[in-house]
Amino acid sequence: MRELINEILSLVAPKLQSLGFEEGTWERLVGPSTVSGSLSDVAMPCHSLSPAMRKSPLDIATEISSEISDCLEGIADVSSLNGFVNFSATESWLSTRVENLAPDSRLGVSLDDQRVIAVDYSAPNVAKEMHVGHLRSTVIGDAIVRMLEFKGHIVHRENHVGDWGTPFGMLIEHLLDIGEGEVAGEKGISDFDLFYKQARTKFDENPEFAERARSRVVKLQSEEEETLRLWNVLVNVSTNYFNEVYSMLGVLLTDEDLMGESAYRHLLPNVVDRLTEIGILENSDGADVVFLGGNWVNRDGEPFPVMIRKADGGFNYSTSDLACIIDRVERLGCDDLLYVVGTPQKQHFEMVFEVAKRSGFMNQEHRAVHVNFGSVLDSDGQMLKSRKGQNVKLVDLLREAVTRAELSISEKNPDLSGDERKNVARMIGIGAVKYSDLSSDRTKDYVFDWDRMLSFEGNTAPYLQYAHARICSIFSRSGIGRESTLGTRIQLNTPEERALAKTLVTFPEAVDYSTAGLYPHRLCTHLHSIASSFASFYEVCHVLDEDDEVKSSRLAMCDLTARALSLGLGLLGIDCPERM
RNA sequence: GCCCCCGUAGCUCAGUCUGGACAGAGCAUCGGACUUCUAUUCCGCUGGCCGCAGGUUCGAAUCCUGCCGGGGGUGCCA
């Protein structure tokens, strides 16, 4: 309703000024109505004006209401209640807004001033399985990328895979033990958990192996040719596997976006040099660290440092993240750095960002944000595990989603078969998993529940997808083309049509609100209210058996609704089938 | 110990940034609606000391303080 608010503000300003309301004292009071129902769309509480005006809020509201209602003729109906001035959009204002939306492929969503933004997300580890933990980062990050791109920004997807470090000594030696041929080419590693665990066990229990692993780390770090080649075998097998998962999930990540830890290894000494030059690096117990002071203390109450170089000369992830910041700011020219990483790493990012600011790696113009998210829990509130108590493999989870969706649709719509059924099952199953993740506040933990996410009722992907499919069905059954609705006069004769129109007209602000805060669930909430108001509309407002004017108006509303759902779900990385 | 986050209907969640009207959805329960563009859905009923206690304010789920309960972080893993 921000457009209505803007119109109200500009139209009533002269009148209020003549009534003695000083400029700057009342404008911010005008906002979206907080009361449910059809009482009003926009409201202005007058209570805070009471002392200065030396009148009761009720009197002020009544006076304003009667004085300004003429200024808003045809735009909003004005009334007052309980000291609030209430503005209710007129049918003609609403229908004009809907008509203006129709020809716009962006459905009214504007472009922002362009920024260059790096979004760091997914980040699985080479030679390790992808678990549910990676699901949230991948799904949330991908939605944020899509939303930011749609708003006109230049987005660099950054998949900061864990492809470097001491574990690779044992992993490479284990690879040699089982034979390179066993994992080469198409074969791949069938069980990454097992592969990693076997390497780990040998490292812990077999001194000879541990020694080989340690010397292999040295060779890797000195970039010995054969060792790098073996390392690459592991990297390739893993990234092929990641790509399979990404393709199943339907996310944007490709090999182009891979920018693993190894890519920054040559920059690490540079980080140390620059920190030394600035003079904030200190030696503590043999390690090079930065002390930030403030509230950062360890469990003994002593200053807690950012570890830059360990006592053994090795680097760890703070250094790598600082190198990343330098690279993204200086090479890619990023304005914003977003990190879609779990909440437990909050303190880490706060400290790294602080070091980067103090060291001049970022300046006031740069915005670094830890886009944090909570854990995935089961219905008992525990971290989600498989029946055997293992971490749930992401591929298994995705396969189960599709299987469950296919089961559900073959029950509900036996007409769908073959490839179409498979395809629809994929869209519904994957969409359900993504949507259930995206639809609640990412910063909180969320409860994973198959039955709820795959339900056709409630705030779920299938419910939104079904609304979309119903609309497609109207057009395909009637043989009327979607484009024929362009330029149609909109009539909003029933409460259901008006309610639907309001959700469509406020779609752009929902997208903006969601994108600005990097909170996909805000868009989900709005899409659900579109689908829900459409369902009510659909129940009451027949389309095809009406006379021409009503019919074409309603067809246009249907078309817009479908486009809003499809565009909105698209921004979340979710497909909508035309039949389901 | 210190720091951070969470606590809203039986369940899952919005709303907290930027204070406004009787705190909203969905699910579940219960009661209704299928010769239809539609039941893969819709309509209605029921359901709340917004963790507790103070404070600020004309007005607090929202801001401040202190508690209680749960979770996370707290130097050479990432």
XYZ file of C-alpha atoms (C1' of nucleotides) in Angstrom:
658
model
C 0.000 0.000 0.000
C 3.004 2.287 -0.222
C 1.714 3.856 -3.433
C -1.561 4.701 -1.766
C 0.357 6.169 1.173
C 2.436 8.337 -1.150
C -0.632 9.595 -2.957
C -2.366 10.363 0.310
C 0.671 12.219 1.642
C 1.001 14.464 -1.374
C -2.712 15.123 -1.797
C -3.596 15.953 1.793
C -0.456 17.952 2.636
C -1.797 21.366 1.574
C -5.044 20.823 3.400
C -3.399 19.724 6.629
C -1.023 22.642 6.463
C -3.935 25.028 6.180
C -5.471 23.341 9.217
C -2.353 24.156 11.218
C -0.499 20.870 11.095
C 3.136 21.743 10.643
C 5.143 20.041 7.954
C 7.140 17.155 9.362
C 4.882 16.516 12.331
C 2.259 14.216 10.866
C 3.608 12.545 7.715
C 5.320 9.636 9.418
C 2.091 8.766 11.207
C 0.532 7.644 7.944
C 1.246 3.955 7.464
C -0.245 0.598 6.616
C -3.257 -0.217 8.705
C -2.539 -2.665 11.486
C -6.082 -3.740 12.053
C -7.353 -6.808 10.254
C -10.410 -6.895 8.084
C -11.674 -4.396 5.575
C -11.775 -1.401 7.914
C -8.881 0.300 6.185
C -5.762 -0.089 4.107
C -3.875 2.883 5.444
C -4.222 4.510 8.833
C -3.061 7.588 10.667
C -3.072 7.458 14.473
C -3.601 10.950 15.857
C -2.813 10.361 19.515
C 0.665 11.861 19.431
C -0.725 15.085 17.942
C -3.026 15.523 20.873
C -0.844 17.578 23.258
C 0.253 20.096 20.652
C -3.237 20.499 19.190
C -4.793 20.569 22.672
C -7.599 18.347 21.442
C -8.486 14.738 21.952
C -7.193 12.210 19.412
C -10.791 11.413 18.549
C -11.559 15.014 17.713
C -8.407 15.397 15.677
C -9.107 12.252 13.685
C -12.690 13.277 13.090
C -11.653 16.738 11.966
C -8.933 15.505 9.625
C -11.235 12.889 8.237
C -13.971 15.321 7.330
C -11.587 17.965 5.991
C -9.528 15.792 3.677
C -12.029 13.383 2.288
C -12.632 15.669 -0.709
C -8.931 15.701 -1.603
C -8.980 11.939 -1.926
C -12.131 11.637 -4.002
C -11.857 8.510 -6.129
C -8.649 7.418 -4.448
C -9.550 6.482 -0.906
C -12.592 6.558 1.309
C -11.792 8.345 4.543
C -13.278 7.734 7.965
C -12.225 7.927 11.575
C -12.387 5.621 14.546
C -10.714 5.514 17.964
C -8.468 8.433 17.124
C -7.328 6.924 13.839
C -7.999 8.348 10.404
C -8.696 5.396 8.160
C -8.140 5.332 4.430
C -9.658 2.638 2.322
C -8.602 2.285 -1.308
C -11.485 2.809 -3.688
C -12.446 0.232 -6.246
C -11.411 2.562 -9.049
C -7.990 3.288 -7.552
C -7.389 -0.409 -7.094
C -8.575 -1.428 -10.527
C -6.393 1.215 -12.161
C -3.385 -0.101 -10.256
C -4.137 -3.623 -11.434
C -4.532 -2.428 -15.000
C -1.153 -0.724 -14.831
C 0.485 -3.884 -13.546
C -0.759 -6.108 -16.329
C 1.541 -5.020 -19.174
C 4.620 -5.054 -16.936
C 6.627 -8.266 -17.057
C 8.213 -7.250 -13.745
C 4.779 -6.817 -12.172
C 5.717 -3.433 -10.804
C 8.993 -4.434 -9.205
C 11.496 -1.632 -9.761
C 15.252 -1.806 -10.216
C 17.539 -0.722 -7.385
C 20.631 1.380 -7.762
C 23.038 -1.264 -8.926
C 25.567 -2.710 -6.538
C 28.142 -5.412 -7.041
C 27.424 -8.181 -4.588
C 29.256 -11.380 -3.722
C 27.040 -14.082 -2.263
C 29.018 -16.810 -0.552
C 26.863 -19.901 -0.182
C 26.616 -23.694 -0.268
C 30.320 -24.372 0.413
C 30.453 -28.157 0.720
C 33.706 -29.953 1.478
C 35.695 -31.921 -1.069
C 35.753 -35.660 -0.344
C 32.892 -35.280 2.100
C 29.197 -35.949 1.818
C 26.676 -33.130 1.394
C 24.341 -33.157 4.387
C 21.190 -31.285 5.377
C 23.449 -28.629 6.833
C 24.374 -27.659 3.283
C 20.732 -27.577 2.255
C 19.877 -24.354 4.013
C 22.929 -22.460 2.839
C 22.385 -23.621 -0.730
C 18.656 -22.963 -0.873
C 18.658 -19.651 0.998
C 21.743 -18.391 -0.813
C 20.292 -19.270 -4.185
C 17.012 -17.469 -3.445
C 18.894 -14.379 -2.323
C 20.996 -14.440 -5.480
C 17.872 -14.607 -7.635
C 16.140 -11.805 -5.758
C 19.166 -9.518 -5.907
C 19.687 -10.162 -9.602
C 16.048 -9.410 -10.256
C 16.457 -6.092 -8.466
C 19.195 -5.264 -10.934
C 22.363 -5.976 -9.025
C 25.496 -7.642 -10.343
C 25.833 -10.791 -8.307
C 28.901 -12.974 -7.993
C 27.995 -16.412 -6.751
C 30.850 -17.714 -4.656
C 30.997 -21.367 -3.760
C 33.723 -21.434 -1.145
C 34.264 -25.181 -1.122
C 36.532 -26.756 1.472
C 39.233 -28.041 -0.838
C 42.438 -27.301 1.047
C 44.084 -28.025 4.359
C 45.644 -30.757 6.422
C 42.936 -33.423 5.908
C 44.015 -33.704 2.292
C 47.208 -35.479 3.294
C 45.274 -38.450 4.623
C 42.657 -38.259 1.884
C 45.241 -38.434 -0.872
C 47.086 -41.308 0.823
C 43.811 -43.158 1.231
C 43.091 -42.561 -2.430
C 46.433 -44.164 -3.298
C 45.718 -47.107 -0.976
C 42.403 -47.991 -2.579
C 43.686 -47.233 -6.068
C 43.071 -44.186 -8.145
C 41.299 -46.300 -10.748
C 38.582 -47.097 -8.246
C 37.275 -43.552 -8.228
C 38.363 -42.297 -11.618
C 36.017 -41.085 -14.325
C 32.375 -42.016 -14.182
C 32.737 -44.221 -11.144
C 33.283 -41.505 -8.586
C 33.150 -42.121 -4.883
C 29.931 -43.859 -4.014
C 30.113 -43.162 -0.325
C 31.973 -40.058 0.718
C 31.185 -40.609 4.396
C 32.836 -44.017 4.248
C 35.782 -42.709 2.255
C 36.453 -39.969 4.765
C 35.912 -42.199 7.749
C 38.303 -44.865 6.480
C 40.985 -42.257 5.917
C 40.379 -40.803 9.366
C 40.502 -44.198 11.060
C 43.769 -45.132 9.387
C 45.209 -41.770 10.321
C 44.277 -42.274 13.958
C 45.250 -45.925 14.251
C 48.080 -46.518 11.830
C 51.286 -44.563 12.585
C 52.838 -45.461 9.244
C 49.803 -44.087 7.393
C 49.741 -41.000 9.590
C 53.350 -40.328 8.728
C 52.653 -40.676 4.994
C 49.671 -38.361 5.371
C 51.751 -35.729 7.122
C 54.465 -35.772 4.540
C 51.799 -35.682 1.841
C 50.466 -32.449 3.351
C 53.940 -30.959 3.039
C 54.101 -32.040 -0.607
C 50.677 -30.582 -1.250
C 51.592 -27.286 0.321
C 54.780 -27.101 -1.687
C 52.615 -27.860 -4.719
C 54.535 -30.916 -5.813
C 53.230 -31.860 -9.230
C 52.118 -35.445 -8.652
C 50.465 -34.537 -5.356
C 48.544 -31.697 -6.966
C 47.385 -34.111 -9.655
C 46.061 -36.549 -7.038
C 44.436 -33.688 -5.152
C 42.759 -32.697 -8.387
C 41.352 -36.176 -8.792
C 39.588 -35.778 -5.467
C 38.432 -32.269 -6.310
C 37.011 -33.342 -9.651
C 35.218 -36.371 -8.276
C 33.683 -34.169 -5.609
C 32.663 -31.260 -7.774
C 31.032 -33.656 -10.234
C 29.069 -34.962 -7.317
C 28.164 -31.469 -6.105
C 26.913 -30.661 -9.573
C 24.649 -33.685 -9.506
C 23.128 -32.472 -6.264
C 22.823 -28.910 -7.564
C 21.109 -30.118 -10.676
C 18.683 -32.181 -8.622
C 18.022 -29.167 -6.422
C 17.748 -26.792 -9.340
C 20.119 -24.110 -8.112
C 22.202 -21.707 -10.153
C 25.635 -22.867 -9.021
C 28.021 -24.131 -11.690
C 31.741 -24.813 -11.952
C 32.165 -21.141 -12.818
C 31.181 -20.277 -9.264
C 33.713 -22.551 -7.596
C 36.131 -20.486 -5.600
C 37.444 -22.840 -2.967
C 39.863 -22.245 -0.150
C 42.692 -23.404 -2.374
C 42.103 -20.459 -4.677
C 43.147 -18.090 -1.918
C 46.191 -19.964 -0.655
C 48.694 -17.729 -2.407
C 47.086 -14.640 -0.896
C 47.470 -15.757 2.695
C 51.045 -14.502 3.212
C 49.863 -11.227 1.734
C 47.202 -10.959 4.428
C 49.894 -11.390 7.064
C 52.083 -8.761 5.371
C 49.293 -6.223 5.212
C 48.245 -6.778 8.793
C 51.858 -6.490 9.871
C 52.289 -3.287 7.922
C 49.236 -1.767 9.555
C 50.653 -2.856 12.866
C 47.727 -4.755 14.336
C 49.333 -8.174 14.255
C 50.707 -9.434 17.548
C 52.574 -12.554 18.525
C 50.858 -14.598 21.202
C 52.060 -18.014 22.340
C 53.940 -18.322 19.084
C 50.956 -17.536 16.885
C 50.261 -14.334 14.942
C 46.943 -12.908 16.051
C 44.877 -9.737 16.134
C 43.368 -8.656 19.442
C 40.248 -6.617 18.953
C 39.498 -5.897 22.599
C 35.958 -4.993 23.574
C 33.643 -7.802 24.522
C 35.707 -10.469 22.890
C 37.131 -12.469 25.726
C 37.739 -16.206 26.118
C 36.393 -18.439 28.880
C 39.085 -17.278 31.259
C 38.152 -13.683 30.694
C 41.319 -12.978 28.733
C 41.351 -11.169 25.390
C 40.169 -13.449 22.606
C 42.114 -13.110 19.375
C 41.519 -13.569 15.685
C 43.978 -16.262 14.696
C 45.929 -15.258 11.613
C 48.874 -17.643 11.593
C 49.173 -20.627 13.879
C 52.279 -21.342 15.917
C 53.195 -24.068 13.413
C 53.139 -21.552 10.590
C 49.861 -22.798 9.120
C 46.879 -20.622 8.356
C 43.305 -21.164 9.297
C 39.943 -19.939 8.180
C 40.040 -16.386 9.522
C 43.038 -15.695 7.331
C 41.337 -17.323 4.391
C 38.202 -15.241 4.932
C 40.285 -12.074 5.080
C 41.967 -13.046 1.814
C 38.484 -13.545 0.376
C 37.438 -10.084 1.436
C 40.485 -8.554 -0.196
C 39.897 -10.538 -3.374
C 36.202 -9.715 -3.580
C 36.690 -6.053 -2.854
C 39.818 -5.450 -4.929
C 39.550 -7.911 -7.810
C 35.785 -8.224 -8.209
C 35.000 -4.685 -7.089
C 32.242 -5.799 -4.754
C 30.223 -3.320 -2.744
C 28.487 -5.933 -0.649
C 29.772 -9.209 0.743
C 27.116 -11.674 1.847
C 27.893 -14.903 3.686
C 25.110 -17.448 3.864
C 26.492 -19.456 6.756
C 24.948 -20.927 9.912
C 24.397 -18.877 13.053
C 27.110 -20.664 15.100
C 29.690 -18.753 13.083
C 28.278 -15.384 14.064
C 31.139 -14.411 16.301
C 33.695 -15.507 13.747
C 32.249 -13.206 11.096
C 31.841 -10.293 13.481
C 35.520 -10.547 14.300
C 36.723 -11.063 10.747
C 34.643 -8.104 9.515
C 36.053 -5.973 12.301
C 39.623 -6.885 11.368
C 38.850 -6.146 7.717
C 37.448 -2.722 8.573
C 40.305 -1.763 10.850
C 42.809 -2.898 8.265
C 41.192 -0.977 5.458
C 40.302 -4.108 3.458
C 36.787 -2.671 3.480
C 35.713 0.923 3.917
C 32.498 2.692 4.947
C 30.940 2.071 1.543
C 31.223 -1.687 1.814
C 28.598 -3.756 3.485
C 29.539 -7.164 4.856
C 26.652 -9.238 6.147
C 26.592 -12.607 7.802
C 23.329 -13.966 6.392
C 22.947 -16.416 9.225
C 20.519 -19.295 9.549
C 19.425 -21.761 12.222
C 19.564 -25.544 12.315
C 17.261 -28.119 10.782
C 15.435 -29.989 13.525
C 13.189 -33.044 13.579
C 9.734 -33.087 15.160
C 11.293 -33.765 18.560
C 13.337 -30.620 18.336
C 16.592 -32.504 17.854
C 19.075 -31.960 15.041
C 17.799 -33.889 12.046
C 19.405 -37.329 11.797
C 18.685 -40.467 9.840
C 17.094 -43.487 11.510
C 20.565 -44.854 12.231
C 21.527 -41.627 13.914
C 23.748 -40.585 11.016
C 23.725 -37.226 9.331
C 21.103 -37.264 6.608
C 22.636 -37.305 3.150
C 21.257 -34.499 1.037
C 20.779 -36.700 -2.046
C 18.746 -39.196 -0.037
C 16.575 -36.433 1.289
C 15.971 -34.993 -2.171
C 15.188 -38.405 -3.657
C 12.718 -39.053 -0.877
C 11.057 -35.697 -1.512
C 10.514 -36.549 -5.166
C 9.329 -40.067 -4.358
C 6.839 -38.797 -1.816
C 5.598 -36.145 -4.229
C 5.160 -38.711 -6.979
C 3.232 -40.985 -4.649
C 1.006 -38.128 -3.673
C 0.201 -36.953 -7.199
C -0.358 -40.404 -8.638
C -2.958 -40.805 -5.909
C -4.546 -37.424 -6.449
C -4.295 -37.068 -10.192
C -4.038 -40.410 -12.015
C -4.267 -38.540 -15.342
C -0.665 -37.497 -15.033
C 1.680 -40.181 -16.226
C 5.062 -40.949 -17.635
C 7.526 -38.126 -18.059
C 5.028 -35.477 -17.110
C 4.362 -37.149 -13.788
C 8.089 -37.513 -13.136
C 8.687 -33.925 -14.002
C 5.819 -32.616 -11.915
C 6.915 -34.804 -9.005
C 10.326 -33.234 -9.170
C 8.931 -29.708 -9.181
C 6.605 -30.436 -6.285
C 9.014 -32.482 -4.190
C 12.001 -30.192 -4.569
C 9.783 -27.136 -4.362
C 8.319 -28.395 -1.104
C 11.730 -28.915 0.456
C 12.963 -25.514 -0.653
C 9.817 -23.666 0.306
C 9.588 -25.147 3.772
C 13.149 -24.016 4.346
C 12.574 -20.551 2.939
C 9.174 -19.819 4.413
C 10.209 -19.258 7.983
C 12.610 -16.697 9.385
C 16.015 -18.049 8.403
C 17.657 -16.939 11.645
C 15.555 -19.378 13.633
C 15.831 -23.146 13.720
C 13.249 -24.867 11.606
C 11.411 -28.109 12.016
C 11.581 -30.503 9.092
C 8.270 -32.286 8.536
C 7.554 -34.264 5.352
C 3.789 -34.329 5.741
C 3.478 -30.648 6.393
C 5.745 -29.465 3.579
C 4.115 -31.716 0.994
C 0.585 -30.845 2.031
C -1.635 -29.033 -0.438
C -2.952 -26.922 2.391
C -1.273 -24.233 4.387
C 1.773 -22.143 3.634
C 3.421 -24.718 1.385
C 4.872 -24.893 -2.098
C 2.226 -27.351 -3.370
C -0.552 -24.994 -2.278
C 0.955 -22.117 -4.242
C 1.750 -24.357 -7.189
C -1.785 -25.666 -7.218
C -3.233 -22.156 -7.368
C -1.002 -21.550 -10.379
C -2.032 -24.831 -12.015
C -5.715 -24.049 -11.541
C -5.278 -20.818 -13.431
C -3.424 -22.558 -16.241
C -6.303 -24.999 -16.373
C -8.855 -22.229 -16.869
C -6.941 -20.886 -19.829
C -6.207 -24.218 -21.419
C -9.758 -25.524 -21.041
C -11.267 -22.364 -22.433
C -8.740 -22.098 -25.231
C -8.259 -18.436 -24.402
C -4.717 -17.124 -24.737
C -3.080 -15.523 -21.732
C -1.926 -12.531 -23.780
C -5.528 -11.714 -24.706
C -6.014 -10.314 -21.214
C -3.645 -7.406 -21.816
C -5.319 -4.014 -21.770
C -8.461 -5.358 -20.161
C -10.628 -3.100 -18.022
C -10.590 -4.432 -14.472
C -13.770 -4.549 -12.421
C -13.651 -5.338 -8.748
C -17.247 -5.955 -7.832
C -16.898 -8.491 -5.060
C -14.918 -8.458 -1.800
C -12.947 -11.452 -3.069
C -11.855 -9.601 -6.196
C -10.846 -6.578 -4.161
C -8.904 -8.688 -1.671
C -7.049 -10.450 -4.479
C -6.344 -7.140 -6.193
C -4.773 -5.802 -3.001
C -2.363 -8.703 -2.721
C -1.367 -8.280 -6.373
C -0.862 -4.549 -6.084
C 1.369 -4.975 -3.034
C 3.518 -7.647 -4.678
C 6.325 -5.192 -5.543
C 6.683 -3.923 -1.998
C 6.730 -7.498 -0.716
C 9.606 -8.296 -3.072
C 11.455 -5.174 -1.967
C 10.860 -5.825 1.704
C 12.067 -9.395 1.334
C 15.133 -8.481 -0.703
C 16.173 -5.500 1.386
C 16.345 -7.579 4.545
C 17.632 -10.707 2.798
C 14.643 -12.538 4.247
C 13.041 -14.848 1.676
C 10.265 -15.791 4.120
C 8.723 -12.354 3.718
C 8.163 -13.063 0.052
C 6.773 -16.506 0.944
C 4.280 -14.941 3.320
C 3.087 -12.627 0.587
C 2.883 -15.357 -2.047
C 0.778 -17.386 0.338
C -1.606 -14.507 0.798
C -1.875 -14.170 -2.992
C -2.639 -17.877 -3.364
C -5.028 -17.820 -0.460
C -6.970 -14.800 -1.676
C -7.009 -16.356 -5.119
C -8.515 -19.553 -3.728
C -11.334 -17.562 -2.138
C -11.809 -15.604 -5.342
C -11.922 -18.813 -7.344
C -14.582 -20.257 -5.114
C -16.933 -17.328 -5.442
C -16.060 -15.676 -8.731
C -16.755 -17.854 -11.702
C -14.816 -16.796 -14.699
C -15.827 -18.478 -17.919
C -19.578 -18.442 -17.558
C -19.830 -14.711 -16.944
C -20.701 -12.000 -19.446
C -17.865 -10.599 -21.510
C -16.816 -7.633 -19.364
C -16.724 -9.537 -16.109
C -15.179 -12.539 -17.767
C -12.311 -10.629 -19.309
C -11.684 -8.734 -16.084
C -11.520 -11.965 -14.143
C -9.360 -13.631 -16.752
C -6.932 -10.734 -16.428
C -6.920 -11.159 -12.663
C -6.207 -14.859 -13.116
C -3.392 -14.155 -15.501
C -1.793 -11.648 -13.167
C -2.147 -13.985 -10.215
C -0.445 -16.799 -12.096
C 2.345 -14.493 -13.176
C 2.868 -13.211 -9.652
C 3.025 -16.739 -8.279
C 5.322 -17.944 -10.992
C 7.591 -14.907 -10.773
C 7.639 -14.990 -6.975
C 8.331 -18.699 -6.766
C 10.922 -18.255 -9.495
C 12.729 -15.734 -7.298
C 12.866 -18.447 -4.665
C 14.195 -20.996 -7.138
C 10.950 -22.951 -7.287
C 9.233 -24.091 -10.509
C 5.487 -24.162 -11.099
C 3.971 -26.903 -13.213
C 1.027 -26.054 -15.465
C -0.767 -29.215 -14.476
C -0.485 -31.212 -11.320
C 32.310 -16.704 34.203
C 31.585 -13.579 29.751
C 29.098 -12.784 24.906
C 25.074 -13.849 21.354
C 20.263 -15.908 19.911
C 15.416 -17.970 20.936
C 10.620 -18.252 24.114
C 3.482 -15.750 20.656
C -3.068 -20.807 20.099
C -2.551 -28.154 21.210
C 1.309 -28.063 16.802
C 4.207 -25.135 12.931
C 4.905 -20.093 12.314
C 4.045 -14.441 10.901
C 4.106 -9.787 13.438
C 9.512 -7.208 16.984
C 13.857 -3.292 12.702
C 10.349 1.861 12.500
C 5.596 1.158 19.554
C -0.713 2.259 17.820
C -7.083 0.024 17.277
C -10.293 -6.315 19.976
C -2.313 -10.034 18.786
C -2.694 -12.644 12.950
C -2.060 -17.127 9.579
C -1.762 -22.264 8.599
C -2.304 -27.242 10.559
C -5.082 -30.232 13.883
C -10.292 -30.632 16.235
C -15.437 -29.790 15.321
C -19.578 -28.121 11.815
C -20.820 -27.045 6.765
C -20.070 -26.890 0.906
C -18.763 -31.325 -4.790
C -24.941 -32.473 -11.279
C -18.594 -27.120 -10.859
C -13.453 -23.268 -14.781
C -12.705 -26.037 -8.543
C -12.825 -30.905 -3.119
C -5.136 -31.394 -4.700
C -10.129 -26.900 -2.548
C -13.464 -23.403 0.032
C -16.572 -21.322 4.259
C -17.405 -21.240 9.520
C -16.623 -22.493 14.984
C -13.265 -23.350 18.835
C -8.536 -22.080 20.635
C -3.730 -16.643 23.621
C -1.580 -13.682 31.386
C 2.719 -12.757 23.364
C 8.151 -17.068 29.219
C 7.899 -14.025 34.224
C 8.419 -9.283 36.838
C 9.381 -4.227 36.770
C 10.211 0.408 33.859
C 9.491 4.172 29.747
C 4.898 5.908 27.078
C -1.465 8.751 25.967
C -0.409 3.589 24.105
C 4.281 -2.202 24.670
C 4.304 -8.885 21.655
C 7.427 -4.697 19.821
C 11.832 -0.209 23.395
C 14.841 -0.517 28.468
C 16.315 -3.396 33.065
C 16.304 -7.846 35.945
C 14.953 -12.862 36.305
C 13.380 -18.091 34.451
C 13.744 -21.812 30.625
C 16.212 -23.653 25.957
C 20.245 -23.302 22.409
C 24.966 -21.558 20.519
C 29.925 -19.322 20.908
C 34.137 -18.679 24.023
C 42.908 -19.345 20.758
C 45.889 -22.338 17.268
C 39.300 -27.452 13.413
C 36.193 -25.057 9.557
